């Protein structure tokens, strides 16, 4: 249990062992469905017997725990009765070459936003999400919960210096669009049907100055009223679904053109 | 303090007194900026003297509290050192007649989603948000925090039977578009430049059967991958900003047409 507790709490422990922790029946089911490597499943009273069986089927060790044990391990007050150690699913940046839609997170700090971004990226059909150094660990338990299992379905790159990442994807021909709260080009006026990478910055401070020279364009979501800015998760949804919308339109036009 | 504690925790207490509670300097500043009626401001150690002064300026009673008092009142573990009792800002449904963009929440339960919807509605330029009976109280402290002050800038209708609300706004000529996870019309293929009301359902169960006959159309956000559905807050952002986008395009076309 000491090991599990460490893996829940410490990014360094997760990185040293190349594993992360998922909590709850829903996310564990997604992990199994996606064929992720499940190393061990821990179940408290009321845990899903079906998930325990499916864990055994894929070679995981399965442990039933006494009441109160999970509470000492998990990072929520009332943990769900399933928790599992899953082998790292992060991919190398180079595997995303050829992508047509990417999300690059520079210094996104809130695990809830990280999860929302993963969920959005998957739903909008993005080819991958890059979370650069300085961002929250997208494999921390809170982000994993917030992703609702999306991180098993959309390729995630963990780490990488933002400047180096933006240089590399620029060399691939990705158009790097930095989201800024104001004074950028209206995102919806741009052609988003070509290879596009949305670059998202810090919740409070936006994009750091060092990445500015590596942006092909600064984009903003025009806002009414007194609204200061959308949170970064909502902005990601608006941007990615506009790209998806434009691509549906382009696909229809392509089909209809003789 | 007993009264404040009740107002934080009990919807019935808020309704009986026609007030609600805002926490934190940011939201309180928005309330002041919007000219909301501030009845009382309570500050703990480290509370903003500037906000205290601005509270006095608008006729609020101001109380400085001993260390530890706010912690017993607020609903967060480490409350911000400003908390205020604000007079109800909800409006009547009839005041939204003539709206061109509305969001109607039927049975939205999560206060975080409520706050996100308010924030989205304001930023996308919606004319109002209707939270029907059965939905979470959009004036509960968690929703107020999540709205980041938007509920002082976008008109909110609290309550109302969903069927009666949809009948009334239908009589006004609002096109009522019910968001459904799948099998609805692609939202982006519809003309959203005319008076439009997005109708959002429960996080788990979607829209109740009773409102179906009152929808003019069922709309879905096409999704890639294994994604089950966007959460209701993200869906609201995608839908409202598509309406905003179409309206910007229409305004440009109108300007350019001689």
XYZ file of C-alpha atoms in Angstrom:
516
model
C 0.000 0.000 0.000
C 2.956 2.312 0.621
C 3.901 1.996 -3.023
C 0.361 2.691 -4.241
C 0.120 5.685 -1.954
C 3.363 7.066 -3.365
C 2.208 6.506 -6.938
C -0.996 8.384 -6.225
C 0.822 11.330 -4.711
C 4.215 11.656 -6.383
C 4.906 12.398 -9.994
C 8.506 11.351 -9.451
C 7.394 7.925 -8.234
C 5.164 7.485 -11.278
C 7.960 8.503 -13.615
C 10.508 6.269 -11.925
C 8.261 3.227 -12.406
C 6.649 4.267 -15.701
C 3.174 3.693 -14.325
C 0.256 5.790 -13.185
C -2.874 5.261 -11.129
C -6.487 5.239 -12.261
C -9.447 5.406 -9.893
C -13.041 4.449 -10.388
C -14.908 1.857 -12.393
C -15.485 4.094 -15.385
C -11.883 5.031 -16.041
C -10.653 1.514 -15.278
C -13.163 0.132 -17.777
C -11.832 2.573 -20.379
C -8.285 1.431 -19.640
C -9.299 -2.199 -20.141
C -11.253 -1.372 -23.276
C -8.270 0.475 -24.732
C -5.964 -2.454 -24.012
C -3.748 -0.451 -21.644
C -1.305 -2.506 -19.571
C -2.947 -3.069 -16.196
C -0.391 -4.092 -13.631
C -2.564 -4.369 -10.544
C -6.161 -3.764 -9.510
C -7.127 -2.952 -5.908
C -10.737 -3.217 -4.855
C -12.427 -2.054 -1.701
C -15.786 -3.260 -0.366
C -18.361 -2.934 -3.116
C -15.736 -2.922 -5.857
C -16.731 -4.249 -9.261
C -16.280 -8.028 -9.479
C -16.587 -7.796 -13.236
C -13.652 -5.396 -13.445
C -11.687 -7.638 -11.087
C -12.298 -10.574 -13.440
C -11.386 -8.559 -16.486
C -8.216 -7.451 -14.697
C -7.273 -11.081 -14.055
C -8.003 -11.899 -17.698
C -5.397 -9.403 -18.864
C -2.803 -10.625 -16.388
C -3.180 -8.004 -13.680
C -2.696 -8.885 -10.036
C -5.971 -8.315 -8.192
C -6.237 -7.441 -4.515
C -9.371 -7.151 -2.425
C -8.820 -4.702 0.403
C -10.291 -4.460 3.865
C -12.683 -1.574 4.590
C -10.855 1.691 5.207
C -7.670 0.778 3.369
C -8.480 2.546 0.108
C -9.360 5.693 2.022
C -5.793 5.858 3.295
C -4.371 5.468 -0.197
C -6.589 7.455 -2.548
C -6.465 11.211 -2.895
C -10.203 11.728 -2.573
C -12.168 11.794 0.653
C -14.618 9.140 -0.488
C -12.690 7.123 -3.057
C -14.410 4.895 -5.540
C -13.836 1.235 -4.698
C -11.594 0.499 -7.680
C -8.045 1.677 -8.140
C -5.437 0.309 -10.518
C -1.805 0.700 -11.434
C -1.526 1.109 -15.176
C 1.574 1.134 -17.318
C 2.508 4.457 -18.873
C 0.655 5.188 -22.109
C 2.541 8.349 -23.079
C 4.008 8.419 -26.575
C 7.028 10.136 -28.129
C 6.512 13.435 -29.859
C 7.900 11.988 -33.089
C 4.965 9.567 -33.253
C 2.667 12.541 -33.886
C 4.397 13.545 -37.121
C 1.709 13.667 -39.784
C -0.940 14.816 -37.313
C -3.579 17.171 -38.654
C -4.828 18.483 -35.301
C -2.760 18.830 -32.146
C -3.157 20.544 -28.801
C 0.037 21.735 -27.138
C -0.218 22.700 -23.480
C 2.419 25.113 -22.253
C 2.238 25.539 -18.518
C -1.373 24.384 -17.988
C -1.448 23.901 -14.220
C -4.890 22.732 -13.187
C -5.477 18.972 -13.359
C -9.178 19.544 -14.022
C -8.307 21.627 -17.057
C -5.840 18.955 -18.167
C -8.602 16.371 -18.032
C -11.046 18.617 -19.876
C -8.473 19.258 -22.594
C -7.895 15.534 -23.074
C -11.624 14.906 -23.250
C -12.109 17.717 -25.752
C -9.155 16.623 -27.849
C -10.482 13.102 -28.122
C -14.039 14.186 -28.879
C -12.954 16.709 -31.513
C -10.794 14.119 -33.228
C -7.378 15.575 -32.390
C -4.405 13.358 -33.151
C -2.628 14.079 -29.920
C -2.026 16.289 -26.911
C 1.426 17.472 -25.917
C 1.817 18.587 -22.309
C 5.115 20.398 -22.132
C 7.378 20.625 -19.114
C 5.959 23.003 -16.569
C 2.419 21.776 -17.136
C 0.659 19.702 -14.529
C 1.272 15.959 -14.852
C -1.531 14.796 -17.155
C -1.203 11.407 -15.471
C -1.902 12.626 -11.978
C -4.981 10.994 -10.474
C -7.099 14.145 -10.616
C -6.338 14.739 -14.290
C -6.974 11.073 -15.064
C -10.380 11.268 -13.376
C -11.256 14.519 -15.161
C -10.276 13.011 -18.505
C -12.991 10.368 -18.045
C -10.702 7.858 -19.710
C -9.863 9.978 -22.751
C -6.171 9.641 -22.068
C -6.469 6.019 -23.126
C -7.831 7.043 -26.502
C -5.906 10.138 -27.534
C -2.104 9.958 -27.720
C -0.448 12.039 -25.018
C 3.143 13.283 -25.047
C 4.411 13.986 -21.543
C 7.085 16.627 -21.190
C 9.399 18.345 -23.602
C 10.668 21.892 -23.588
C 7.951 24.065 -25.162
C 10.364 25.831 -27.497
C 11.806 22.561 -28.742
C 8.335 21.051 -29.172
C 7.058 24.042 -31.150
C 10.198 24.049 -33.308
C 9.802 20.383 -34.113
C 6.112 20.490 -34.995
C 6.739 23.657 -37.004
C 9.292 21.734 -39.032
C 6.581 19.155 -39.726
C 4.441 21.911 -41.248
C 2.008 22.305 -38.351
C 0.540 25.798 -38.177
C 1.059 26.804 -34.556
C -1.820 28.938 -33.308
C -1.273 30.426 -29.866
C -4.467 31.103 -27.923
C -4.412 34.562 -26.359
C -7.194 36.200 -24.365
C -7.386 39.245 -26.608
C -5.961 40.988 -29.656
C -5.357 37.782 -31.589
C -6.960 36.954 -34.923
C -10.566 35.729 -34.666
C -9.992 31.946 -34.598
C -13.036 31.315 -36.779
C -11.721 33.404 -39.670
C -8.730 31.095 -40.125
C -8.623 28.030 -42.324
C -8.258 25.243 -39.769
C -8.476 22.386 -42.253
C -4.703 22.167 -42.712
C -2.385 20.728 -40.061
C -3.056 22.868 -37.010
C -1.667 22.929 -33.492
C -3.478 24.955 -30.871
C -0.994 26.184 -28.286
C -2.555 26.816 -24.862
C -0.901 28.701 -22.042
C -1.113 29.141 -18.309
C -4.493 29.714 -16.648
C -3.454 33.048 -15.147
C -0.607 34.276 -17.304
C -1.295 32.898 -20.751
C 1.586 31.979 -23.026
C 5.145 32.695 -21.875
C 7.149 35.201 -23.913
C 9.672 32.577 -24.971
C 7.150 30.738 -27.157
C 5.836 33.835 -28.948
C 8.469 33.742 -31.723
C 7.459 30.159 -32.462
C 3.807 30.919 -33.081
C 2.582 31.256 -36.641
C -0.434 33.204 -35.451
C -2.027 34.457 -32.248
C -5.717 33.619 -32.076
C -8.485 34.844 -29.804
C -12.075 33.877 -29.215
C -14.103 37.088 -29.525
C -16.026 37.631 -26.307
C -19.033 39.686 -25.383
C -19.784 41.426 -22.137
C -17.427 41.793 -19.243
C -16.076 38.292 -19.654
C -12.376 38.308 -18.916
C -11.548 35.102 -20.649
C -12.818 31.601 -20.967
C -10.963 29.099 -18.896
C -8.396 27.161 -20.839
C -10.541 24.001 -20.994
C -13.490 25.842 -22.492
C -11.206 27.679 -24.924
C -9.770 24.339 -26.037
C -13.291 23.049 -26.684
C -14.296 26.072 -28.747
C -11.090 25.987 -30.799
C -10.940 22.238 -31.416
C -14.615 21.945 -32.358
C -14.286 24.820 -34.800
C -11.473 22.891 -36.472
C -13.688 19.784 -36.486
C -16.594 21.765 -37.935
C -14.489 23.224 -40.738
C -13.176 19.768 -41.569
C -16.689 18.323 -41.801
C -17.636 21.141 -44.176
C -14.483 20.582 -46.233
C -15.189 16.852 -46.426
C -18.699 17.517 -47.716
C -17.413 19.988 -50.293
C -14.758 17.504 -51.403
C -17.402 14.798 -51.819
C -19.705 17.036 -53.788
C -17.041 18.449 -56.107
C -16.845 16.257 -59.236
C -22.848 34.150 11.873
C -25.634 31.601 12.217
C -27.573 33.436 9.540
C -24.598 33.625 7.169
C -23.909 29.938 7.701
C -27.506 29.101 6.821
C -27.395 31.294 3.718
C -24.244 29.519 2.546
C -25.751 26.079 3.054
C -29.494 26.289 2.468
C -31.251 27.186 -0.725
C -34.472 27.635 1.249
C -32.808 30.227 3.482
C -31.538 32.132 0.453
C -34.938 32.054 -1.172
C -36.742 33.139 1.995
C -34.520 36.197 2.282
C -34.006 36.887 -1.438
C -30.260 37.039 -1.025
C -27.285 34.865 -1.830
C -23.657 34.631 -0.769
C -20.540 35.398 -2.755
C -17.051 34.398 -1.679
C -13.686 35.752 -2.697
C -12.312 39.093 -3.780
C -12.754 38.465 -7.478
C -16.466 37.671 -7.425
C -17.177 40.370 -4.847
C -15.406 42.901 -7.062
C -17.603 41.792 -9.986
C -20.703 42.225 -7.821
C -19.631 45.753 -6.928
C -18.730 46.563 -10.510
C -22.120 45.348 -11.701
C -23.908 47.471 -9.113
C -25.479 44.480 -7.368
C -27.073 45.204 -4.009
C -24.494 44.307 -1.363
C -26.109 43.892 2.019
C -23.121 42.923 4.122
C -19.432 42.170 3.694
C -17.537 39.905 6.114
C -13.769 39.939 6.071
C -11.330 37.631 7.734
C -7.662 38.323 8.456
C -6.007 39.456 5.225
C -9.302 40.496 3.649
C -9.238 43.267 1.079
C -9.467 46.705 2.727
C -10.264 48.188 -0.661
C -13.307 45.936 -1.058
C -14.353 46.741 2.512
C -14.254 50.454 1.652
C -16.125 49.940 -1.586
C -18.720 47.940 0.355
C -19.197 50.823 2.807
C -19.494 53.218 -0.142
C -22.492 51.333 -1.485
C -24.158 51.147 1.916
C -23.210 47.611 2.925
C -22.551 46.733 6.533
C -18.927 45.631 6.910
C -17.673 43.217 9.567
C -14.093 42.260 10.281
C -13.971 38.768 11.724
C -11.562 37.098 14.134
C -9.274 34.382 12.770
C -11.087 31.070 12.371
C -14.598 32.496 12.138
C -14.888 32.424 8.336
C -13.702 28.830 8.309
C -16.756 27.853 10.339
C -19.083 29.666 7.967
C -17.784 29.111 4.449
C -18.254 25.920 2.498
C -14.622 25.572 1.466
C -11.810 24.212 3.589
C -9.629 27.265 3.125
C -12.078 30.053 2.393
C -11.013 33.299 0.804
C -11.046 36.134 3.334
C -14.005 37.969 1.769
C -17.607 36.846 1.878
C -20.695 38.943 1.229
C -24.463 38.750 1.328
C -25.839 40.035 -1.956
C -29.433 40.745 -2.882
C -30.987 38.416 -5.405
C -30.192 39.336 -9.021
C -32.502 36.812 -10.704
C -34.915 38.203 -13.289
C -38.368 37.146 -14.465
C -38.627 35.012 -17.561
C -40.780 37.643 -19.242
C -37.857 40.089 -19.162
C -36.054 37.867 -21.679
C -38.696 38.288 -24.370
C -36.930 39.568 -27.448
C -33.751 37.626 -26.641
C -31.790 36.297 -29.587
C -29.709 33.723 -27.693
C -30.798 31.863 -24.586
C -29.570 28.885 -22.622
C -32.225 26.843 -20.825
C -30.980 24.374 -18.215
C -33.312 21.485 -17.491
C -32.071 19.460 -14.571
C -28.408 20.505 -14.657
C -27.184 19.244 -11.290
C -23.537 20.091 -10.887
C -22.758 23.580 -9.529
C -19.459 23.618 -11.408
C -21.325 23.050 -14.664
C -23.818 25.750 -13.694
C -20.965 28.200 -13.233
C -19.336 27.195 -16.505
C -22.621 27.639 -18.348
C -23.049 31.138 -16.921
C -19.497 32.029 -17.883
C -19.960 30.672 -21.391
C -23.312 32.381 -21.825
C -21.870 35.744 -20.873
C -18.768 35.363 -23.023
C -20.752 34.205 -26.067
C -23.125 37.136 -25.742
C -26.242 35.212 -24.693
C -29.148 37.328 -23.487
C -29.966 35.113 -20.544
C -29.812 31.764 -18.799
C -32.901 30.013 -17.484
C -32.300 27.395 -14.802
C -35.530 25.461 -14.504
C -36.821 23.761 -11.382
C -34.893 20.596 -10.704
C -31.593 22.175 -11.661
C -29.003 23.002 -9.052
C -29.447 26.441 -7.491
C -27.341 28.693 -9.746
C -26.922 30.963 -6.715
C -25.347 28.361 -4.501
C -21.846 29.388 -3.381
C -20.082 26.776 -5.527
C -21.923 27.828 -8.680
C -21.294 31.473 -7.891
C -17.574 30.797 -7.525
C -17.467 28.763 -10.749
C -19.271 31.526 -12.626
C -16.355 33.868 -11.850
C -18.849 36.693 -11.471
C -20.684 36.104 -14.748
C -24.000 35.837 -12.947
C -23.761 39.557 -12.308
C -23.499 40.238 -16.029
C -25.858 37.792 -17.721
C -29.534 37.784 -16.699
C -30.478 34.600 -14.853
C -33.988 33.239 -14.393
C -34.231 30.964 -11.359
C -36.860 28.270 -11.459
C -39.886 27.649 -13.591
C -41.336 24.390 -14.784
C -39.349 23.342 -17.875
C -42.470 22.625 -19.927
C -43.979 26.017 -19.105
C -40.671 27.777 -19.818
C -40.260 26.087 -23.189
C -43.871 26.809 -24.122
C -43.464 30.459 -23.287
C -40.209 31.027 -25.144
C -41.614 29.050 -28.081
C -44.508 31.502 -28.187
C -41.951 34.294 -28.427
C -40.537 32.658 -31.560
C -37.408 31.180 -29.979
C -36.192 28.084 -31.823
C -35.714 25.555 -29.052
C -32.736 23.294 -29.784
C -32.367 20.392 -27.370
C -28.803 19.145 -26.947
C -28.634 15.344 -27.160
C -25.530 13.195 -26.995
C -26.206 11.489 -30.306
C -28.568 11.187 -33.272
C -29.475 14.879 -33.288
C -28.856 17.207 -36.219
C -25.268 18.455 -36.511
C -25.537 21.753 -34.610
C -23.212 23.493 -37.046
C -25.446 22.816 -40.046
C -28.284 24.874 -38.544
C -28.798 28.586 -39.006
C -28.225 29.915 -35.504
C -28.527 33.577 -36.404
C -32.252 33.726 -35.587
C -33.592 33.664 -32.014
C -32.216 30.446 -30.581
C -32.537 28.730 -27.221
C -30.170 25.876 -26.425
C -31.875 23.454 -24.072
C -29.439 21.488 -21.898
C -30.330 18.419 -19.872
C -29.076 16.387 -16.963
C -25.399 15.372 -16.785
C -26.185 11.661 -16.690
C -29.613 11.322 -18.249
C -29.873 14.142 -20.755
C -33.223 15.751 -21.432
C -36.336 14.348 -19.747
C -39.026 12.885 -22.016
C -41.548 15.522 -20.995
C -39.645 18.309 -22.759
C -39.138 16.434 -26.047
C -42.450 17.581 -27.585
C -41.438 21.173 -26.913
C -38.179 21.028 -28.842
C -38.073 22.403 -32.356
C -34.988 20.334 -33.100
C -32.631 17.903 -31.411
C -29.002 18.846 -31.962
C -25.783 16.938 -31.389
C -22.116 17.780 -31.495
C -20.502 15.195 -33.769
C -17.774 13.415 -31.860
C -14.771 11.400 -32.870
C -13.218 8.469 -31.111
C -14.638 6.652 -28.159
C -15.823 9.876 -26.553
C -19.161 9.280 -24.889
C -20.215 12.854 -24.637
C -18.852 16.210 -23.709
C -19.849 17.387 -20.320
C -22.730 19.799 -20.357
C -20.525 22.828 -19.701
C -18.260 22.063 -22.642
C -21.263 21.357 -24.859
C -22.737 24.733 -23.907
C -19.470 26.418 -24.895
C -19.327 24.692 -28.285
C -22.985 25.465 -29.059
C -23.036 29.077 -27.864
C -19.789 29.998 -29.590
C -21.001 28.501 -32.855
C -24.041 30.781 -32.601
C -21.716 33.711 -31.858
C -19.503 32.792 -34.822
C -22.431 32.589 -37.229
C -23.674 35.951 -36.020
C -20.290 37.588 -36.599
C -20.262 36.196 -40.129
C -23.833 37.397 -40.724
C -22.954 40.869 -39.427
C -20.014 41.093 -41.835
C -22.156 39.934 -44.752
C -24.845 42.481 -43.817
C -22.242 45.260 -43.720
C -20.761 44.291 -47.060
C -24.072 43.917 -48.873
C -24.949 47.233 -50.494
